[in-house]
Short mmCIF file of C-alpha atoms in Angstrom, two decimals:
data_model
loop_
_atom_site.label_atom_id
_atom_site.label_comp_id
_atom_site.label_asym_id
_atom_site.label_seq_id
_atom_site.Cartn_x
_atom_site.Cartn_y
_atom_site.Cartn_z
CA MET A 1 -51.13 22.69 -13.80
CA ILE A 2 -49.22 19.03 -12.78
CA PRO A 3 -47.71 17.90 -16.77
CA ALA A 4 -48.69 14.98 -17.55
CA LEU A 5 -46.10 11.61 -16.17
CA ALA A 6 -44.53 10.65 -19.54
CA PRO A 7 -40.76 9.13 -19.40
CA ARG A 8 -37.94 11.91 -19.63
CA ARG A 9 -37.29 12.25 -23.95
CA TYR A 10 -33.69 12.69 -24.45
CA GLY A 11 -31.23 12.46 -27.68
CA PRO A 12 -29.05 9.99 -28.78
CA VAL A 13 -26.43 10.44 -25.14
CA ASN A 14 -28.39 10.03 -22.07
CA TRP A 15 -26.94 14.02 -20.96
CA ILE A 16 -28.26 13.89 -17.56
CA GLY A 17 -27.80 10.15 -16.38
CA LEU A 18 -23.51 10.24 -18.30
CA TRP A 19 -23.23 13.78 -15.91
CA THR A 20 -25.40 12.36 -12.80
CA LEU A 21 -22.82 9.27 -12.87
CA TYR A 22 -19.91 11.09 -13.69
CA ARG A 23 -20.74 13.05 -10.39
CA LYS A 24 -21.21 10.66 -8.38
CA GLU A 25 -17.99 9.04 -8.92
CA VAL A 26 -16.07 12.20 -8.14
CA ARG A 27 -18.27 12.70 -4.89
CA ARG A 28 -17.26 9.18 -4.05
CA PHE A 29 -13.35 9.82 -3.86
CA LEU A 30 -13.97 14.08 -2.61
CA ALA A 31 -15.87 12.26 0.20
CA VAL A 32 -12.83 10.82 1.44
CA GLY A 33 -10.21 13.20 0.33
CA THR A 34 -8.16 12.15 2.83
CA GLN A 35 -7.95 8.93 2.00
CA THR A 36 -7.96 9.25 -1.71
CA VAL A 37 -6.55 12.85 -2.26
CA LEU A 38 -3.80 13.14 0.95
CA ALA A 39 -2.68 9.92 1.37
CA PRO A 40 -0.94 9.20 -1.66
CA MET A 41 0.34 13.35 -1.60
CA VAL A 42 2.29 11.64 1.52
CA THR A 43 3.18 8.24 0.24
CA THR A 44 4.87 10.60 -2.95
CA LEU A 45 6.29 13.29 -1.11
CA LEU A 46 8.19 9.77 1.43
CA PHE A 47 9.24 8.68 -1.24
CA LEU A 48 10.97 11.22 -2.42
CA ALA A 49 11.83 12.28 0.51
CA VAL A 50 13.39 9.22 1.09
CA PHE A 51 15.03 8.84 -2.39
CA VAL A 52 16.39 12.14 -2.43
CA LEU A 53 17.62 11.40 0.91
CA ALA A 54 19.18 7.75 -0.33
CA LEU A 55 20.70 9.20 -3.60
CA GLY A 56 20.20 12.71 -3.81
CA HIS A 57 23.68 12.73 -3.33
CA SER A 58 24.84 12.40 -6.00
CA VAL A 59 26.29 14.96 -8.70
CA GLU A 60 25.92 13.48 -11.62
CA LEU A 61 22.91 15.13 -14.23
CA VAL A 62 19.82 13.29 -15.30
CA GLY A 63 18.45 13.29 -18.45
CA GLY A 64 19.92 16.78 -17.71
CA VAL A 65 18.49 17.91 -15.15
CA PRO A 66 19.77 16.82 -11.46
CA TYR A 67 18.17 13.82 -10.41
CA MET A 68 15.08 15.61 -8.30
CA GLU A 69 13.78 16.87 -11.00
CA PHE A 70 14.00 13.53 -12.52
CA LEU A 71 12.26 11.39 -10.63
CA ALA A 72 9.43 14.16 -9.50
CA PRO A 73 7.55 14.16 -13.07
CA GLY A 74 7.86 10.25 -12.54
CA LEU A 75 6.39 10.42 -8.85
CA ILE A 76 3.69 12.93 -10.42
CA MET A 77 2.42 10.18 -13.08
CA MET A 78 2.59 7.57 -10.72
CA ALA A 79 0.41 8.31 -8.13
CA MET A 80 -1.84 10.04 -10.61
CA THR A 81 -2.41 6.77 -12.64
CA GLN A 82 -2.69 4.40 -9.40
CA ASN A 83 -5.28 6.67 -7.80
CA ALA A 84 -7.17 6.72 -11.56
CA PHE A 85 -7.70 2.75 -10.95
CA ALA A 86 -8.08 2.38 -7.65
CA ASN A 87 -10.56 5.08 -8.71
CA ALA A 88 -12.76 3.06 -11.89
CA SER A 89 -11.93 -0.92 -10.17
CA SER A 90 -12.91 0.39 -6.17
CA SER A 91 -15.70 2.19 -7.24
CA LEU A 92 -17.00 -0.78 -9.20
CA MET A 93 -16.25 -3.17 -6.78
CA ILE A 94 -17.80 -1.86 -3.62
CA ALA A 95 -20.76 -1.37 -5.71
CA LYS A 96 -20.53 -5.37 -5.92
CA ILE A 97 -20.16 -6.51 -3.08
CA GLN A 98 -22.65 -3.63 -1.70
CA GLY A 99 -25.30 -4.84 -3.94
CA ASN A 100 -26.03 -1.24 -5.23
CA ILE A 101 -24.68 -2.31 -8.24
CA VAL A 102 -28.07 -2.19 -9.56
CA ASP A 103 -28.00 1.17 -9.94
CA LEU A 104 -25.67 1.15 -11.98
CA LEU A 105 -27.24 -1.70 -14.58
CA MET A 106 -30.38 -0.03 -13.66
CA PRO A 107 -31.14 3.55 -14.96
CA PRO A 108 -31.72 4.69 -19.10
CA LEU A 109 -26.94 4.41 -19.99
CA SER A 110 -26.48 3.33 -22.26
CA ALA A 111 -22.93 1.12 -22.38
CA LEU A 112 -20.78 2.81 -23.58
CA GLU A 113 -22.18 6.00 -20.80
CA ILE A 114 -21.70 4.06 -18.10
CA THR A 115 -18.43 3.13 -19.26
CA LEU A 116 -16.46 6.55 -20.38
CA GLY A 117 -19.17 8.38 -16.33
CA LEU A 118 -16.68 6.12 -14.62
CA ALA A 119 -13.37 6.04 -16.38
CA PHE A 120 -13.93 9.89 -16.88
CA GLY A 121 -14.73 9.52 -12.53
CA GLY A 122 -10.92 7.86 -12.33
CA LEU A 123 -9.51 10.38 -14.41
CA THR A 124 -10.52 12.91 -12.67
CA ARG A 125 -9.24 11.42 -9.66
CA GLY A 126 -5.76 10.51 -11.49
CA ILE A 127 -5.62 14.54 -12.05
CA VAL A 128 -6.75 15.23 -9.22
CA VAL A 129 -3.65 13.60 -7.18
CA GLY A 130 -1.47 14.68 -9.84
CA VAL A 131 -1.65 18.09 -9.09
CA ALA A 132 -1.85 17.67 -6.00
CA THR A 133 1.14 15.51 -5.37
CA ALA A 134 2.74 17.60 -8.42
CA ALA A 135 2.38 21.29 -5.96
CA GLY A 136 3.32 19.34 -2.64
CA ILE A 137 6.25 18.53 -4.66
CA TRP A 138 6.50 22.17 -6.01
CA ILE A 139 7.43 23.15 -1.59
CA PHE A 140 10.83 20.67 -2.45
CA VAL A 141 11.75 20.66 -5.84
CA PRO A 142 11.87 23.20 -8.63
CA LEU A 143 9.04 21.58 -11.52
CA HIS A 144 8.86 22.96 -15.53
CA ALA A 145 6.83 22.69 -17.41
CA ALA A 146 9.16 22.19 -21.06
CA HIS A 147 5.86 21.07 -22.79
CA PRO A 148 2.77 21.88 -21.41
CA GLY A 149 1.21 20.84 -24.24
CA ALA A 150 2.92 17.33 -24.25
CA LEU A 151 2.15 17.33 -20.51
CA VAL A 152 -1.50 17.52 -20.35
CA PHE A 153 -1.91 15.15 -23.44
CA TYR A 154 0.56 12.29 -20.81
CA GLY A 155 -1.70 12.85 -18.22
CA VAL A 156 -4.59 12.66 -19.27
CA MET A 157 -4.21 10.04 -21.28
CA ALA A 158 -2.38 7.93 -18.88
CA SER A 159 -5.43 8.18 -16.39
CA LEU A 160 -8.41 7.09 -18.94
CA MET A 161 -6.03 3.97 -19.74
CA LEU A 162 -5.48 3.39 -16.66
CA ALA A 163 -8.49 4.58 -15.64
CA GLN A 164 -10.20 2.29 -18.38
CA LEU A 165 -8.41 -0.95 -16.67
CA GLY A 166 -9.87 -0.52 -13.64
CA VAL A 167 -12.78 -0.80 -15.38
CA ILE A 168 -11.87 -4.24 -16.98
CA ALA A 169 -10.28 -4.75 -13.08
CA GLY A 170 -13.43 -4.14 -11.79
CA ILE A 171 -15.96 -6.12 -14.22
CA TYR A 172 -13.78 -9.17 -13.60
CA ALA A 173 -12.57 -9.34 -9.72
CA ASP A 174 -15.29 -11.01 -7.25
CA LYS A 175 -13.66 -10.09 -4.04
CA PHE A 176 -10.44 -7.50 -3.11
CA ASP A 177 -8.13 -10.15 -2.63
CA HIS A 178 -8.69 -9.74 -6.65
CA MET A 179 -8.25 -6.62 -6.79
CA ALA A 180 -4.81 -6.52 -4.63
CA ALA A 181 -3.99 -9.13 -6.48
CA VAL A 182 -3.89 -6.53 -9.18
CA THR A 183 -2.30 -3.70 -8.03
CA ASN A 184 0.04 -6.23 -5.96
CA PHE A 185 1.49 -8.40 -8.99
CA ILE A 186 0.24 -6.79 -12.38
CA ILE A 187 0.32 -2.91 -11.63
CA THR A 188 2.26 -1.77 -9.29
CA PRO A 189 5.57 -3.54 -10.53
CA LEU A 190 4.84 -2.82 -14.06
CA ALA A 191 5.01 0.95 -12.46
CA PHE A 192 8.22 0.87 -10.58
CA LEU A 193 9.55 -0.80 -13.64
CA SER A 194 8.54 1.52 -16.35
CA GLY A 195 11.88 3.91 -15.36
CA THR A 196 9.70 6.15 -12.71
CA PHE A 197 12.92 6.07 -10.47
CA TYR A 198 16.37 5.50 -12.93
CA SER A 199 16.37 6.52 -16.54
CA THR A 200 16.34 3.89 -18.36
CA GLU A 201 19.50 4.77 -20.71
CA ARG A 202 22.09 4.10 -18.66
CA LEU A 203 19.84 -0.31 -18.22
CA PRO A 204 21.89 -2.73 -20.84
CA GLU A 205 20.96 -3.28 -23.74
CA PHE A 206 17.88 -6.73 -22.79
CA GLY A 207 16.85 -4.29 -19.75
CA ARG A 208 15.80 -0.95 -21.94
CA LEU A 209 14.18 -3.89 -24.10
CA LEU A 210 12.40 -4.77 -21.91
CA ALA A 211 11.93 -1.52 -19.84
CA HIS A 212 10.52 -0.24 -24.07
CA LEU A 213 8.21 -2.51 -23.99
CA ASN A 214 6.29 -1.47 -21.72
CA PRO A 215 3.70 0.59 -21.61
CA PHE A 216 3.66 2.62 -18.36
CA PHE A 217 7.32 2.80 -19.95
CA TYR A 218 5.69 5.85 -22.67
CA MET A 219 2.89 7.25 -20.59
CA ILE A 220 6.06 8.40 -17.09
CA ASP A 221 9.25 9.01 -20.41
CA GLY A 222 6.28 11.68 -22.18
CA PHE A 223 5.14 13.12 -18.82
CA ARG A 224 8.64 13.59 -18.23
CA PHE A 225 9.90 14.71 -21.66
CA GLY A 226 6.64 17.87 -21.67
CA MET A 227 8.32 18.78 -17.65
CA ILE A 228 11.57 18.44 -17.98
CA GLY A 229 11.98 18.52 -21.42
CA HIS A 230 13.88 15.51 -22.49
CA ALA A 231 13.04 10.85 -23.65
CA ASP A 232 14.24 8.65 -23.61
CA GLY A 233 12.59 6.91 -25.90
CA SER A 234 10.27 7.75 -28.77
CA LEU A 235 7.45 10.45 -27.64
CA LEU A 236 5.32 9.60 -31.19
CA LEU A 237 5.49 5.71 -30.67
CA GLY A 238 4.29 6.46 -26.78
CA ALA A 239 1.73 8.60 -28.14
CA LEU A 240 0.34 6.60 -30.74
CA ALA A 241 0.53 3.45 -28.63
CA LEU A 242 -1.14 5.30 -25.71
CA ILE A 243 -4.41 5.93 -28.40
CA GLY A 244 -4.09 3.03 -29.25
CA VAL A 245 -4.17 0.67 -26.17
CA ASN A 246 -7.52 3.65 -24.53
CA ALA A 247 -9.16 2.79 -27.95
CA ALA A 248 -9.18 -0.71 -27.63
CA LEU A 249 -9.97 -0.46 -24.15
CA LEU A 250 -12.63 1.57 -24.34
CA ILE A 251 -14.41 -0.90 -26.66
CA ALA A 252 -13.29 -4.05 -25.15
CA ASN A 253 -15.58 -1.99 -22.04
CA TYR A 254 -17.75 -1.18 -23.85
CA LEU A 255 -18.52 -4.89 -25.08
CA SER A 256 -18.25 -5.63 -22.00
CA PHE A 257 -20.89 -3.55 -20.36
CA GLN A 258 -23.29 -4.76 -23.38
CA ARG A 259 -23.20 -8.61 -22.84
CA GLY A 260 -23.29 -7.50 -18.95
CA SER A 261 -20.62 -10.46 -18.42
CA ARG A 262 -20.67 -10.06 -14.77
CA LEU A 263 -22.63 -8.32 -14.06
CA LYS A 264 -26.04 -8.84 -14.62
CA ALA A 265 -27.31 -12.68 -14.98
CA MET B 1 -30.10 -49.98 23.36
CA THR B 2 -28.42 -46.82 25.94
CA VAL B 3 -26.43 -44.10 23.96
CA ASP B 4 -23.28 -43.51 26.65
CA ALA B 5 -24.14 -39.79 27.58
CA PRO B 6 -20.62 -38.15 27.43
CA THR B 7 -19.90 -37.52 30.06
CA ASP B 8 -18.06 -34.49 30.68
CA ILE B 9 -21.76 -32.17 29.21
CA GLY B 10 -22.00 -29.40 32.21
CA ARG B 11 -18.85 -29.28 33.40
CA GLN B 12 -16.45 -26.26 33.43
CA ARG B 13 -12.90 -26.68 31.99
CA ARG B 14 -10.93 -26.32 35.06
CA PHE B 15 -7.71 -24.63 34.09
CA GLY B 16 -4.56 -22.74 36.68
CA ALA B 17 -3.61 -19.34 36.99
CA VAL B 18 -3.82 -18.88 32.98
CA ASN B 19 -5.27 -20.92 30.21
CA TRP B 20 -3.32 -22.45 27.92
CA LEU B 21 -5.94 -23.85 25.53
CA GLY B 22 -7.46 -20.77 25.39
CA LEU B 23 -4.14 -18.51 24.57
CA PHE B 24 -2.33 -20.75 21.63
CA THR B 25 -6.01 -20.94 21.08
CA LEU B 26 -6.81 -16.81 19.85
CA GLY B 27 -3.01 -17.26 18.70
CA ARG B 28 -2.99 -20.28 16.46
CA ARG B 29 -6.27 -17.79 15.01
CA GLU B 30 -4.57 -14.82 14.59
CA ALA B 31 -0.91 -16.42 12.26
CA SER B 32 -4.00 -18.29 10.50
CA ARG B 33 -5.48 -15.31 9.15
CA GLY B 34 -2.62 -13.55 8.44
CA LEU B 35 -0.72 -16.91 7.00
CA LYS B 36 -4.05 -18.67 5.31
CA ASP B 37 -3.40 -16.99 1.60
CA TYR B 38 -0.44 -16.97 1.13
CA HIS B 39 -0.21 -16.33 -2.27
CA TYR B 40 -1.91 -12.46 -1.77
CA GLN B 41 -0.51 -12.39 1.99
CA ILE B 42 3.36 -13.74 1.28
CA PHE B 43 4.04 -13.30 -2.39
CA GLY B 44 2.41 -9.52 -2.27
CA PRO B 45 5.15 -8.21 0.63
CA VAL B 46 7.54 -10.12 -0.92
CA ILE B 47 6.72 -9.31 -4.11
CA SER B 48 6.82 -5.15 -3.40
CA SER B 49 10.20 -5.82 -0.84
CA LEU B 50 12.22 -6.92 -4.01
CA LEU B 51 10.68 -4.30 -5.98
CA TYR B 52 11.79 -1.30 -4.09
CA LEU B 53 15.49 -3.49 -3.97
CA ALA B 54 15.21 -3.25 -7.85
CA VAL B 55 14.59 -0.15 -7.99
CA PHE B 56 17.08 1.54 -5.23
CA HIS B 57 19.86 -1.04 -7.42
CA LEU B 58 18.03 0.76 -10.97
CA ALA B 59 18.25 4.23 -9.15
CA ILE B 60 21.48 4.15 -8.42
CA ARG B 61 23.08 3.03 -11.55
CA THR B 62 20.94 6.52 -12.89
CA THR B 63 22.84 9.26 -10.85
CA THR B 64 26.17 6.72 -9.85
CA SER B 65 28.44 6.87 -12.94
CA GLY B 66 30.54 2.05 -12.76
CA GLY B 67 31.07 2.02 -9.52
CA SER B 68 28.84 -0.82 -7.11
CA ASN B 69 26.35 -0.59 -6.08
CA ALA B 70 26.19 -3.49 -3.64
CA GLU B 71 26.77 -1.83 -0.89
CA LEU B 72 23.75 0.53 -0.57
CA LEU B 73 21.73 -2.75 -1.35
CA ASN B 74 23.38 -4.42 1.20
CA PHE B 75 22.16 -1.77 3.35
CA ILE B 76 19.24 -1.10 2.39
CA ALA B 77 18.14 -5.22 2.75
CA PRO B 78 17.93 -5.29 6.41
CA GLY B 79 15.72 -2.33 6.72
CA LEU B 80 13.25 -3.77 4.18
CA ILE B 81 13.29 -7.50 6.10
CA ILE B 82 12.36 -5.55 9.20
CA PHE B 83 10.58 -3.36 7.40
CA VAL B 84 8.15 -5.51 6.03
CA ALA B 85 8.24 -7.87 8.99
CA CYS B 86 6.88 -4.78 11.94
CA GLU B 87 4.09 -3.93 8.93
CA LYS B 88 2.36 -6.79 8.46
CA ALA B 89 2.36 -7.12 12.48
CA PHE B 90 0.14 -4.62 12.22
CA GLU B 91 -1.46 -5.27 9.89
CA ASN B 92 -1.86 -9.17 11.28
CA VAL B 93 -3.59 -7.58 14.53
CA CYS B 94 -5.66 -3.96 13.59
CA PHE B 95 -7.28 -6.19 9.95
CA SER B 96 -8.60 -8.86 12.73
CA PHE B 97 -9.94 -6.38 14.81
CA ILE B 98 -11.42 -4.35 12.37
CA PHE B 99 -12.65 -7.14 10.51
CA ASP B 100 -14.41 -9.20 14.34
CA LYS B 101 -15.84 -5.50 14.68
CA HIS B 102 -17.38 -5.12 11.15
CA GLU B 103 -18.39 -9.05 11.50
CA ARG B 104 -19.98 -8.79 14.97
CA ILE B 105 -17.98 -11.57 16.02
CA ILE B 106 -15.93 -9.96 18.43
CA SER B 107 -17.66 -11.42 21.03
CA ASP B 108 -16.72 -14.45 20.66
CA LEU B 109 -12.64 -13.00 22.34
CA LEU B 110 -14.78 -11.16 24.59
CA MET B 111 -16.90 -13.63 26.28
CA ALA B 112 -13.84 -16.34 25.88
CA PRO B 113 -12.85 -16.92 29.63
CA LEU B 114 -9.38 -14.91 28.85
CA THR B 115 -8.06 -12.56 30.68
CA ALA B 116 -6.94 -9.00 30.13
CA LEU B 117 -2.67 -9.92 29.73
CA GLU B 118 -3.95 -13.86 27.23
CA ARG B 119 -5.76 -11.68 24.88
CA ILE B 120 -2.77 -9.35 24.73
CA GLY B 121 -0.15 -12.28 24.27
CA GLY B 122 -2.29 -14.47 21.85
CA TYR B 123 -2.84 -11.33 19.61
CA LEU B 124 1.18 -10.65 19.28
CA ALA B 125 1.42 -14.44 19.40
CA GLY B 126 -0.51 -14.67 15.65
CA ALA B 127 1.51 -11.10 14.76
CA CYS B 128 5.09 -11.71 15.73
CA LEU B 129 4.51 -15.11 13.73
CA SER B 130 3.24 -13.92 10.59
CA GLY B 131 5.19 -10.84 10.79
CA LEU B 132 8.77 -12.95 11.86
CA VAL B 133 7.30 -15.55 8.67
CA ILE B 134 7.36 -12.72 5.74
CA GLY B 135 9.92 -11.15 6.62
CA LEU B 136 12.22 -14.61 6.36
CA ALA B 137 10.50 -15.04 3.06
CA VAL B 138 11.67 -11.17 2.23
CA ALA B 139 14.85 -12.41 3.82
CA LEU B 140 15.12 -15.24 0.87
CA VAL B 141 14.60 -13.21 -1.97
CA SER B 142 16.21 -9.85 -0.83
CA LEU B 143 20.17 -12.89 -1.41
CA LEU B 144 19.26 -12.67 -4.69
CA PHE B 145 20.90 -8.85 -4.69
CA ALA B 146 21.97 -8.73 -1.44
CA ASP B 147 24.56 -10.62 1.09
CA LEU B 148 22.88 -10.93 3.96
CA SER B 149 24.94 -11.55 6.66
CA LEU B 150 24.56 -13.28 10.65
CA ALA B 151 27.04 -10.69 13.07
CA GLN B 152 24.97 -10.57 16.11
CA PRO B 153 22.31 -13.19 16.24
CA LEU B 154 21.12 -12.25 19.48
CA ALA B 155 20.82 -9.17 18.32
CA LEU B 156 18.85 -9.47 15.69
CA ILE B 157 16.78 -11.85 17.34
CA PHE B 158 15.96 -9.80 19.84
CA PHE B 159 15.31 -6.39 17.17
CA ALA B 160 13.09 -7.90 15.60
CA LEU B 161 11.01 -9.42 18.30
CA MET B 162 10.86 -5.61 19.89
CA GLY B 163 9.42 -4.58 16.67
CA THR B 164 7.59 -7.02 15.35
CA VAL B 165 6.34 -6.56 19.54
CA MET B 166 6.38 -2.72 19.26
CA HIS B 167 3.91 -3.02 16.12
CA GLY B 168 1.48 -5.61 17.18
CA LEU B 169 0.71 -3.22 20.90
CA ILE B 170 0.24 -0.43 17.73
CA GLY B 171 -1.86 -2.57 15.83
CA ILE B 172 -4.12 -3.82 18.91
CA LEU B 173 -4.24 0.02 19.96
CA VAL B 174 -5.66 0.99 16.75
CA GLY B 175 -8.13 -2.15 16.35
CA ILE B 176 -9.39 -1.16 20.12
CA TRP B 177 -9.66 2.14 19.28
CA ALA B 178 -10.63 2.17 14.68
CA GLU B 179 -14.65 1.46 13.65
CA LYS B 180 -13.84 2.24 10.29
CA TRP B 181 -11.32 0.52 8.51
CA ASP B 182 -10.27 4.08 6.98
CA SER B 183 -8.76 4.92 10.18
CA TYR B 184 -6.57 1.57 10.20
CA ALA B 185 -5.78 3.44 6.26
CA ALA B 186 -4.71 6.80 8.05
CA VAL B 187 -2.54 5.43 10.68
CA HIS B 188 -0.75 3.40 8.79
CA THR B 189 -0.27 5.99 5.75
CA PHE B 190 -0.32 8.99 7.75
CA LEU B 191 1.74 7.66 10.85
CA LEU B 192 3.20 4.28 10.60
CA LEU B 193 4.34 4.46 6.43
CA PRO B 194 6.08 8.07 7.61
CA LEU B 195 8.04 6.33 10.34
CA SER B 196 8.62 3.87 8.73
CA PHE B 197 10.64 5.74 5.84
CA LEU B 198 11.49 8.57 7.46
CA SER B 199 13.80 6.18 9.80
CA GLY B 200 16.79 5.62 7.65
CA LEU B 201 15.17 2.16 6.16
CA PHE B 202 16.62 3.68 2.96
CA TYR B 203 20.22 6.11 4.27
CA ARG B 204 22.03 6.76 6.33
CA VAL B 205 20.73 8.88 9.21
CA ASP B 206 24.51 10.08 9.75
CA HIS B 207 24.58 12.50 6.23
CA LEU B 208 22.30 13.93 7.86
CA PRO B 209 21.60 17.13 9.37
CA ALA B 210 22.26 17.63 12.89
CA LEU B 211 18.98 18.80 13.49
CA ALA B 212 17.20 16.22 11.02
CA GLN B 213 19.65 13.41 13.28
CA ASP B 214 18.44 14.57 16.58
CA LEU B 215 14.73 13.65 14.93
CA VAL B 216 15.34 10.45 13.50
CA ARG B 217 16.40 9.74 17.59
CA LEU B 218 13.20 10.34 18.89
CA ASN B 219 11.75 8.00 16.55
CA PRO B 220 11.46 4.01 18.13
CA VAL B 221 11.23 2.54 14.35
CA PHE B 222 14.36 4.40 13.66
CA TYR B 223 16.17 2.38 16.88
CA VAL B 224 14.24 -1.38 15.47
CA ILE B 225 15.93 -0.77 12.06
CA ASP B 226 19.07 0.30 13.14
CA GLY B 227 19.28 -2.50 15.97
CA PHE B 228 17.81 -5.15 12.91
CA ARG B 229 20.13 -4.11 10.72
CA PHE B 230 23.68 -4.28 13.08
CA GLY B 231 22.34 -7.66 13.82
CA MET B 232 22.47 -8.01 10.48
CA THR B 233 25.32 -6.51 9.16
CA GLY B 234 27.18 -5.58 12.64
CA GLU B 235 27.00 -2.12 11.94
CA ALA B 236 24.81 0.57 13.87
CA SER B 237 23.93 4.29 13.70
CA ALA B 238 23.01 4.38 17.29
CA ASN B 239 24.18 2.18 20.43
CA PRO B 240 22.38 -1.36 19.99
CA TRP B 241 21.94 -0.77 24.26
CA ILE B 242 20.15 2.45 23.74
CA GLY B 243 18.53 1.27 21.24
CA GLY B 244 16.87 -2.31 23.29
CA ALA B 245 16.20 0.73 26.42
CA VAL B 246 14.13 3.11 24.29
CA LEU B 247 12.84 -0.34 22.47
CA LEU B 248 11.60 -2.05 25.35
CA ALA B 249 10.26 0.78 27.56
CA VAL B 250 8.40 2.42 24.83
CA ASN B 251 6.46 -1.29 24.91
CA ALA B 252 6.15 -1.70 28.10
CA LEU B 253 4.34 1.66 28.12
CA LEU B 254 2.42 0.71 24.80
CA PHE B 255 1.31 -3.45 26.32
CA ALA B 256 0.60 -1.04 29.81
CA LEU B 257 -1.97 0.74 27.90
CA ALA B 258 -2.81 -1.66 25.99
CA TYR B 259 -4.26 -3.89 29.39
CA THR B 260 -5.89 -0.63 30.77
CA TRP B 261 -8.04 -0.65 27.50
CA PHE B 262 -9.14 -4.65 27.54
CA ARG B 263 -9.12 -5.07 31.12
CA ARG B 264 -11.87 -1.94 30.85
CA GLY B 265 -13.15 -3.08 28.15
CA TYR B 266 -12.72 0.02 26.37
CA ARG B 267 -14.73 0.78 22.50
CA LEU B 268 -14.97 -3.21 23.35
CA LYS B 269 -17.89 -3.66 25.33
CA PRO B 270 -20.82 -1.45 26.12
#
């Protein structure tokens, strides 16, 4: 017997829709895994090689460990955050350019469900890239997990934050040039100057103050604490900042999709 | 009242052995493509090179207590300048090809009365020009961090040209062969970036183990960076004459391949 045609019923959350959007976001990057997972892994290993060859001959300890072990968590975190950002932003950007953004706006997904679907997609890419990069680095550098809880917390919160920033960038950018500008002039400088490659403890007073105003510093510092057990800054402050920023971004993205700014006519 | 009809309608433009106008037009289009959005196309590479220098500057402070890091920065800056110039030369040509293929305007190039040699010349002129402009911009801002000198101006110009021409030719080959942006990204990430990063761009190859030193000497990009640095600082890890010879040979080979592909219309004409 053929069931009568009727709208699908669901409770307050459209779980199937959310899951489908999330799955689409993940499949989108896995389909081009060479570009989205292998490429960042190779680039990160190149950075590792270059810094170790240029500076690794020093016998001084940084944060209580050899420079290589200090550098590794920073590089992993940098790869994770850049890719979390790239996933969400490029997904929206390409959908806008190709016009299939309607496929995202038409289905019965609430603003919150869209935000979460995109953000979790970016988060997943960040985690996958992080694990792949860590595996690659592990061949050359011994990695530790001094505080696994902190490691997971900072890894997830940082990827989520960048994925949400990617959603904002994807909503606002109209051209690939805009996206390249945001990546080149905002994301990369913040990531590079955040203590990935150096210890902020060795900076002059003013430089340290500036570094501690950079949200990326707390992500990398906390993640590094999870690995080597040493932090330059305050962990509590970092955790609170990440939770606060993520909550603020979630609200901002929710409101954006609710109003449909720059997406709906 | 009669309107004077232009008298040259239907008449073929005549030119000698070389279509200078066509060559110049192609070169100008290529260079302007690479430089017209200067706020992205020039400032982008400039900012990332500054970041590299800043990060190394700070990382050296982290790994050594006190002491000067001027030496290492003076070493890195020439490498970065030529790296950025070469990367731009490759990107300029490669982007141009893939873009034209996607937009189906590659026929404008194939229809024009240009010989294979003129096409290569036009693309290379654009690639070298935009690469060198960006290299110059990076050189100017790296003066903030490093002392740049001009020990051997002729060597500097020679290796800058050899490097950008080599990357421009690779850009032509990849551009002809590639159909998707993915191919461009793959060549960039998996071939050119490793060749550049592992070629003594950021560290002295003299400090490497013997086997690695031998391997580095098989990498043509090493000679570009080493030779260019010789032009600036007067110090080289390899004999610049050998480097120059290797680069001439590599460029001749790439040129011959590009010429054959254009002549045959490989992957461009049906």
